mmCIF file of C-alpha atoms (C1' of nucleotides) in Angstrom:
data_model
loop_
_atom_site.group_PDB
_atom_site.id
_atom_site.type_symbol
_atom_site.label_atom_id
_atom_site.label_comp_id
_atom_site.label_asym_id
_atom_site.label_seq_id
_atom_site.Cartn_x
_atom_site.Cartn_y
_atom_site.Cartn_z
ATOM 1 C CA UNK I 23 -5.246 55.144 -26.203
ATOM 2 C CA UNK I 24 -8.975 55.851 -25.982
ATOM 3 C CA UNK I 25 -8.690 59.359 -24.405
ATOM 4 C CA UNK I 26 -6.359 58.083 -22.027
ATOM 5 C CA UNK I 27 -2.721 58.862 -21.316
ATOM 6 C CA UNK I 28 0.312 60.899 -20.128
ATOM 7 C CA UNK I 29 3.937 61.000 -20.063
ATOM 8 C CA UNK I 30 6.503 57.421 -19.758
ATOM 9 C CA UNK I 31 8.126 58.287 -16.723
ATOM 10 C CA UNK I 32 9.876 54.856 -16.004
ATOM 11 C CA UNK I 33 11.043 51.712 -17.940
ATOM 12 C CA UNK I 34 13.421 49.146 -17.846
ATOM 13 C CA UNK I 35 15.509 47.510 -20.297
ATOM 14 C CA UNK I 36 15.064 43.822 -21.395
ATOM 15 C CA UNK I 37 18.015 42.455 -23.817
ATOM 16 C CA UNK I 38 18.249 39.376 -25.346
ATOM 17 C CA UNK I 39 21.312 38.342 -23.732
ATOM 18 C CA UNK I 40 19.806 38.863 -20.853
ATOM 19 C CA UNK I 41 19.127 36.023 -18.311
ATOM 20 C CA UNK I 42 16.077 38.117 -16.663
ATOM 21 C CA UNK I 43 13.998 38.747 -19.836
ATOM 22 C CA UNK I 44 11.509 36.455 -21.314
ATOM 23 C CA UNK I 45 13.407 36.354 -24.922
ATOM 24 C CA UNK I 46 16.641 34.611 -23.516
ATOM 25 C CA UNK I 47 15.496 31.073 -23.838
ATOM 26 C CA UNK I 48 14.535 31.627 -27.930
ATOM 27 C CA UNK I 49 11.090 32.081 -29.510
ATOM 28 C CA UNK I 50 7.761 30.816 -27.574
ATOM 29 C CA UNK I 51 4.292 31.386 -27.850
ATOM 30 C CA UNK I 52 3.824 33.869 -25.371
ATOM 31 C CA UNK I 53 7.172 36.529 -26.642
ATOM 32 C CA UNK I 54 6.839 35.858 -30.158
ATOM 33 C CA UNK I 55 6.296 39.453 -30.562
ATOM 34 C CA UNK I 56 9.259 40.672 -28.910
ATOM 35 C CA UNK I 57 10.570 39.018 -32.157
ATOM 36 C CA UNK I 58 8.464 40.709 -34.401
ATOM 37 C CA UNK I 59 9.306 44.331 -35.654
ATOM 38 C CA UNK I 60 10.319 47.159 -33.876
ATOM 39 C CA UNK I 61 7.695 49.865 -32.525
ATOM 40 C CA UNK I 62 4.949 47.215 -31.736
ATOM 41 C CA UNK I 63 3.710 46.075 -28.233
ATOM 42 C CA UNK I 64 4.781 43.114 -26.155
ATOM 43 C CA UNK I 65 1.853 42.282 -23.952
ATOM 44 C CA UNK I 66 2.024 39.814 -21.226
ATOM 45 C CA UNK I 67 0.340 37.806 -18.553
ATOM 46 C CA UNK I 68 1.963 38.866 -14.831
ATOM 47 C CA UNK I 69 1.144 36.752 -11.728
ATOM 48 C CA UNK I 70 -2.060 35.488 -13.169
ATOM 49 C CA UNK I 71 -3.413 39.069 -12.280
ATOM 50 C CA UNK I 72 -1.868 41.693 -14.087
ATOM 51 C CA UNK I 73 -0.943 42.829 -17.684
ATOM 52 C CA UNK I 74 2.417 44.246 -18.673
ATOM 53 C CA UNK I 75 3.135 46.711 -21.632
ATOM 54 C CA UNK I 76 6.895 46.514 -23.257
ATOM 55 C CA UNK I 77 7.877 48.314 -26.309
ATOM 56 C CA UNK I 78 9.746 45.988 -28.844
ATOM 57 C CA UNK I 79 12.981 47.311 -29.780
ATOM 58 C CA UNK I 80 15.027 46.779 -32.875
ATOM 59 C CA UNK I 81 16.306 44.609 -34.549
ATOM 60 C CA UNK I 82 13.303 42.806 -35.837
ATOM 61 C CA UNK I 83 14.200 39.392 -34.848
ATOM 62 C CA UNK I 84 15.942 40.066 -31.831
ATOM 63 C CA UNK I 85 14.759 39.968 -28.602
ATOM 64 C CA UNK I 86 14.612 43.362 -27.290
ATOM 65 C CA UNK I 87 12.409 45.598 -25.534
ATOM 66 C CA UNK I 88 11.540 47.858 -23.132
ATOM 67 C CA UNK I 89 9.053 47.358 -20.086
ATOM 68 C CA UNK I 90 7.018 50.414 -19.654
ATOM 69 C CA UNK I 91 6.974 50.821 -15.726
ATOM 70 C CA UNK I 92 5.206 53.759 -14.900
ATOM 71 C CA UNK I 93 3.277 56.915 -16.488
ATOM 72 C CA UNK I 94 2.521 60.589 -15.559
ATOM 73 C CA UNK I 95 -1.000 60.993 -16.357
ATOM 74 C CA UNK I 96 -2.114 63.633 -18.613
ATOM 75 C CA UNK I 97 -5.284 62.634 -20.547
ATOM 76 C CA UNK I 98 -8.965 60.843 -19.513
ATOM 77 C CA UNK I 99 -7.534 60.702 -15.765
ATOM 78 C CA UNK I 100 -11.604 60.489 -14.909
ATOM 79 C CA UNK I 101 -11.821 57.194 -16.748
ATOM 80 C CA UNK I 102 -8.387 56.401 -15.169
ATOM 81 C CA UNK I 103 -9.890 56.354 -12.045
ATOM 82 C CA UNK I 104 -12.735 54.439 -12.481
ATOM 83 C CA UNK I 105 -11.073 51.429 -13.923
ATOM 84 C CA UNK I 106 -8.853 51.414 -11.304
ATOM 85 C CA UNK I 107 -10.776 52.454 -7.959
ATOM 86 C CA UNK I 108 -8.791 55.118 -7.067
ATOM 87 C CA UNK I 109 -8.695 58.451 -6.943
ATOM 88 C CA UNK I 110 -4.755 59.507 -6.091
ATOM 89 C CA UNK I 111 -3.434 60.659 -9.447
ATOM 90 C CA UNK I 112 -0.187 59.153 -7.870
ATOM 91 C CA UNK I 113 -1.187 56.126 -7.832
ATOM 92 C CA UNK I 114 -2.998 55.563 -11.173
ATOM 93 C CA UNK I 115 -0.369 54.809 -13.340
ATOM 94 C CA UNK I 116 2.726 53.923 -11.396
ATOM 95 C CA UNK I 117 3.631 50.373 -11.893
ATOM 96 C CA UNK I 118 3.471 47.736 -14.733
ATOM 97 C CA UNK I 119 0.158 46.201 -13.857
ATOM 98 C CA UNK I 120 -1.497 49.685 -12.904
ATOM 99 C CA UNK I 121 -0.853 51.431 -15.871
ATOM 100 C CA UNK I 122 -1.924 48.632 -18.541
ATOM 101 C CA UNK I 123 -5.327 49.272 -15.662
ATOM 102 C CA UNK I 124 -5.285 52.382 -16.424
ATOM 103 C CA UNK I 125 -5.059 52.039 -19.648
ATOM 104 C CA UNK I 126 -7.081 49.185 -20.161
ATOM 105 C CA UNK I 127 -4.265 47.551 -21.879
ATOM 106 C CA UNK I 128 -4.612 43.758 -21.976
ATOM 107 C CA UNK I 129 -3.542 40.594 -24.402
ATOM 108 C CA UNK I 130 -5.778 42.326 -27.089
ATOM 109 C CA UNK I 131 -3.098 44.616 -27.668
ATOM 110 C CA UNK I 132 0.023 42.438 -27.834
ATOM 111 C CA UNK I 133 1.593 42.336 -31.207
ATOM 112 C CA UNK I 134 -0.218 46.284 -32.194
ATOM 113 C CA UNK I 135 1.781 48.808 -33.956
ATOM 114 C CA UNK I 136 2.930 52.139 -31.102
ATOM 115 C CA UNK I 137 1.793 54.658 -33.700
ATOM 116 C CA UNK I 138 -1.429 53.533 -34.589
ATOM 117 C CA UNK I 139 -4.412 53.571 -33.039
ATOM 118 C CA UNK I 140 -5.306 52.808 -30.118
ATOM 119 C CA UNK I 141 -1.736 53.334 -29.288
ATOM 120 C CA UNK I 142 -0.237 56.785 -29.613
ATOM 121 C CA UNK I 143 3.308 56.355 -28.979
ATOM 122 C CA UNK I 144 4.959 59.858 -30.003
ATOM 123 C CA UNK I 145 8.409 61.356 -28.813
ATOM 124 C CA UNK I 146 9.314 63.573 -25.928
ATOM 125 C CA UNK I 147 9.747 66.771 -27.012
ATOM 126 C CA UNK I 148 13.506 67.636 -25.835
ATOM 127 C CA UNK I 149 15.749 65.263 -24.048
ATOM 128 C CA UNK I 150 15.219 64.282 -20.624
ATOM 129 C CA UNK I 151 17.310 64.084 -17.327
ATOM 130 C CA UNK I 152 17.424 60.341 -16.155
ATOM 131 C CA UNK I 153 18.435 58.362 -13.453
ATOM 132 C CA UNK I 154 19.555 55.020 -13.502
ATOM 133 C CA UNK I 155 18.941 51.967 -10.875
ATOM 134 C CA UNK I 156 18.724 47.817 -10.456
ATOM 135 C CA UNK I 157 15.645 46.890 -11.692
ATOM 136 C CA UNK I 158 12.635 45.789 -9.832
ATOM 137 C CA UNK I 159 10.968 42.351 -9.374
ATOM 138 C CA UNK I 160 12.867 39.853 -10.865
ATOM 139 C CA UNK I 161 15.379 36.905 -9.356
ATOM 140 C CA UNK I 162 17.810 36.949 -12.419
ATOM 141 C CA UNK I 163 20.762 39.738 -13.307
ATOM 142 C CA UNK I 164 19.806 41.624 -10.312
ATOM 143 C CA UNK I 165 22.634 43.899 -10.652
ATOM 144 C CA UNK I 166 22.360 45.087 -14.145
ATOM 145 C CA UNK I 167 21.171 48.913 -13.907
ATOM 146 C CA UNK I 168 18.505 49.233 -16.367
ATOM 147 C CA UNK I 169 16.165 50.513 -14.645
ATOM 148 C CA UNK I 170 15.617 54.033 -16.165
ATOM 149 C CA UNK I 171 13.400 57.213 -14.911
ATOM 150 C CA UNK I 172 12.400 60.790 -15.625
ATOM 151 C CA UNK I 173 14.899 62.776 -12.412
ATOM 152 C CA UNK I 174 12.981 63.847 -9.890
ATOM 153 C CA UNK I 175 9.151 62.219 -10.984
ATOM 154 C CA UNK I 176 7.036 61.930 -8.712
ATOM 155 C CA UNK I 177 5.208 59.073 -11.074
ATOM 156 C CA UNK I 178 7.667 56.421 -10.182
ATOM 157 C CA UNK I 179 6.305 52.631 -9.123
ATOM 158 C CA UNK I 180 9.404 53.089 -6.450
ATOM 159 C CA UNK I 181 12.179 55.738 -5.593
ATOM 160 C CA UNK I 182 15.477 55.183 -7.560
ATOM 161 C CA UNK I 183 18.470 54.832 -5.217
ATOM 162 C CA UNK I 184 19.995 58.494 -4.458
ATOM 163 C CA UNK I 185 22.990 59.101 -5.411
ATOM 164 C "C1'" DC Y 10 7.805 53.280 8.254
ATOM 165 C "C1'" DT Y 11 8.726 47.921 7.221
ATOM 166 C "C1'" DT Y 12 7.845 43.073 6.108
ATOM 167 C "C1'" DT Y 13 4.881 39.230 4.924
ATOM 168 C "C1'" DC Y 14 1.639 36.905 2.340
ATOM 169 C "C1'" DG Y 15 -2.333 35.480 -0.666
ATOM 170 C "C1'" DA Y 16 -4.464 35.874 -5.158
ATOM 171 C "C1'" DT Y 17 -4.337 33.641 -9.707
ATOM 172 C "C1'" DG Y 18 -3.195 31.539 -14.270
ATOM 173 C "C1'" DA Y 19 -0.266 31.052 -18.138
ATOM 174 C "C1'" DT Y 20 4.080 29.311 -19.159
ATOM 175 C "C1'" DC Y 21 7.908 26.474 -18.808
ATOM 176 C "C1'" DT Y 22 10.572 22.456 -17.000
ATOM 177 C "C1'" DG N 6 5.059 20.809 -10.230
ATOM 178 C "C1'" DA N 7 7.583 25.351 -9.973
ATOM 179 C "C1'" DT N 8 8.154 29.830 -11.388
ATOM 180 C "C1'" DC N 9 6.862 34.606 -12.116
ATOM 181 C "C1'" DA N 10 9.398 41.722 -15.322
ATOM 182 C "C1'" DT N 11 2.864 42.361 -9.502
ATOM 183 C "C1'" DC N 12 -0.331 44.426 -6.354
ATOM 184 C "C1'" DG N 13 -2.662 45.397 -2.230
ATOM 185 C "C1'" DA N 14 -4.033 44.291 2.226
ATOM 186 C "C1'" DA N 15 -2.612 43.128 6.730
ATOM 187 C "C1'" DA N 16 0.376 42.897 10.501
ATOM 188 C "C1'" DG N 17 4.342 44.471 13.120
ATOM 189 C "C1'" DG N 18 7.712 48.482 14.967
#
DNA sequence: CTTTCGATGATCT
DNA sequence: GATCATCGAAAGG
């Protein structure tokens, strides 16, 4: 993504069954790509303020993805900080609406293939310890624990629960 | 450390 | 008209 980058750290899962995620009342205008295929990018509107990355999951057609929550930066952290007024590494990347900052990810992007420019989605290189946790933000299926992060990141938008 | 609250606009009811 | 997958500043302990 135009020099800039780093490591998913933290997501959360958004099914279609799922009272909480957008794709549970059927196809609109602002989701339709969470119905499109697989490996592309649901971009939305947050608060009026913020942009919000997911990564659509498969099947095409169904209403799945993945929220990406929070990043480790590796790559154009310089840039990084200048679109988002900070300096703190910490801080650059670690929630939904700082990262797509970061990242300069806005409504542009919405519907764009992962592995194509400007995106560069590519896999972790061996598996990762994770911790699980109630997601964050949202009034519906509170309870469900798909929150997801890397164990022991210091990247995270919040702590997970210990356990 | 914690809680509260305003900003801001598209989307949905 | 109400809601919202957020953030940051401000105020209180």
């Amino acid at each position: 993504m135009d020099g800039v980058g780093g490591t998913i750290v933290e997501v959360e899962a958004y099914d279609h069954e799922d009272p909480a995620a957008h794709g549970y009342r059927g196809r609109t205008a602002r989701n339709a790509s969470m119905f499109g295929p697989p490996g592309h990018a649901y971009v939305y509107r947050s608060y009026g303020i913020h942009w919000c990355l997911n990564l659509v999951c498969e099947p095409e057609g169904v209403a799945n993805a993945v929220l990406v929550r929070a990043l480790e930066p590796t790559r154009g952290l310089d840039a990084m900080r200048e679109r988002r007024g900070l300096d703190d590494v910490r801080l650059l990347c670690s929630g939904p609406g700082r990262l797509t900052q970061a990242l300069a990810i806005t409504r542009e992007h919405d519907g764009l293939p992962l592995d194509r420019p400007p995106f560069e989605l590519r896999a972790r290189p061996a598996p990762a310890a994770v911790v699980v946790g109630p997601r964050i933000g949202i009034t519906r299926a509170v309870d469900l624990p798909w929150r997801y992060g890397l164990a022991g990141s210091r990247f995270v938008s919040r702590p997970f629960p210990r356990a």
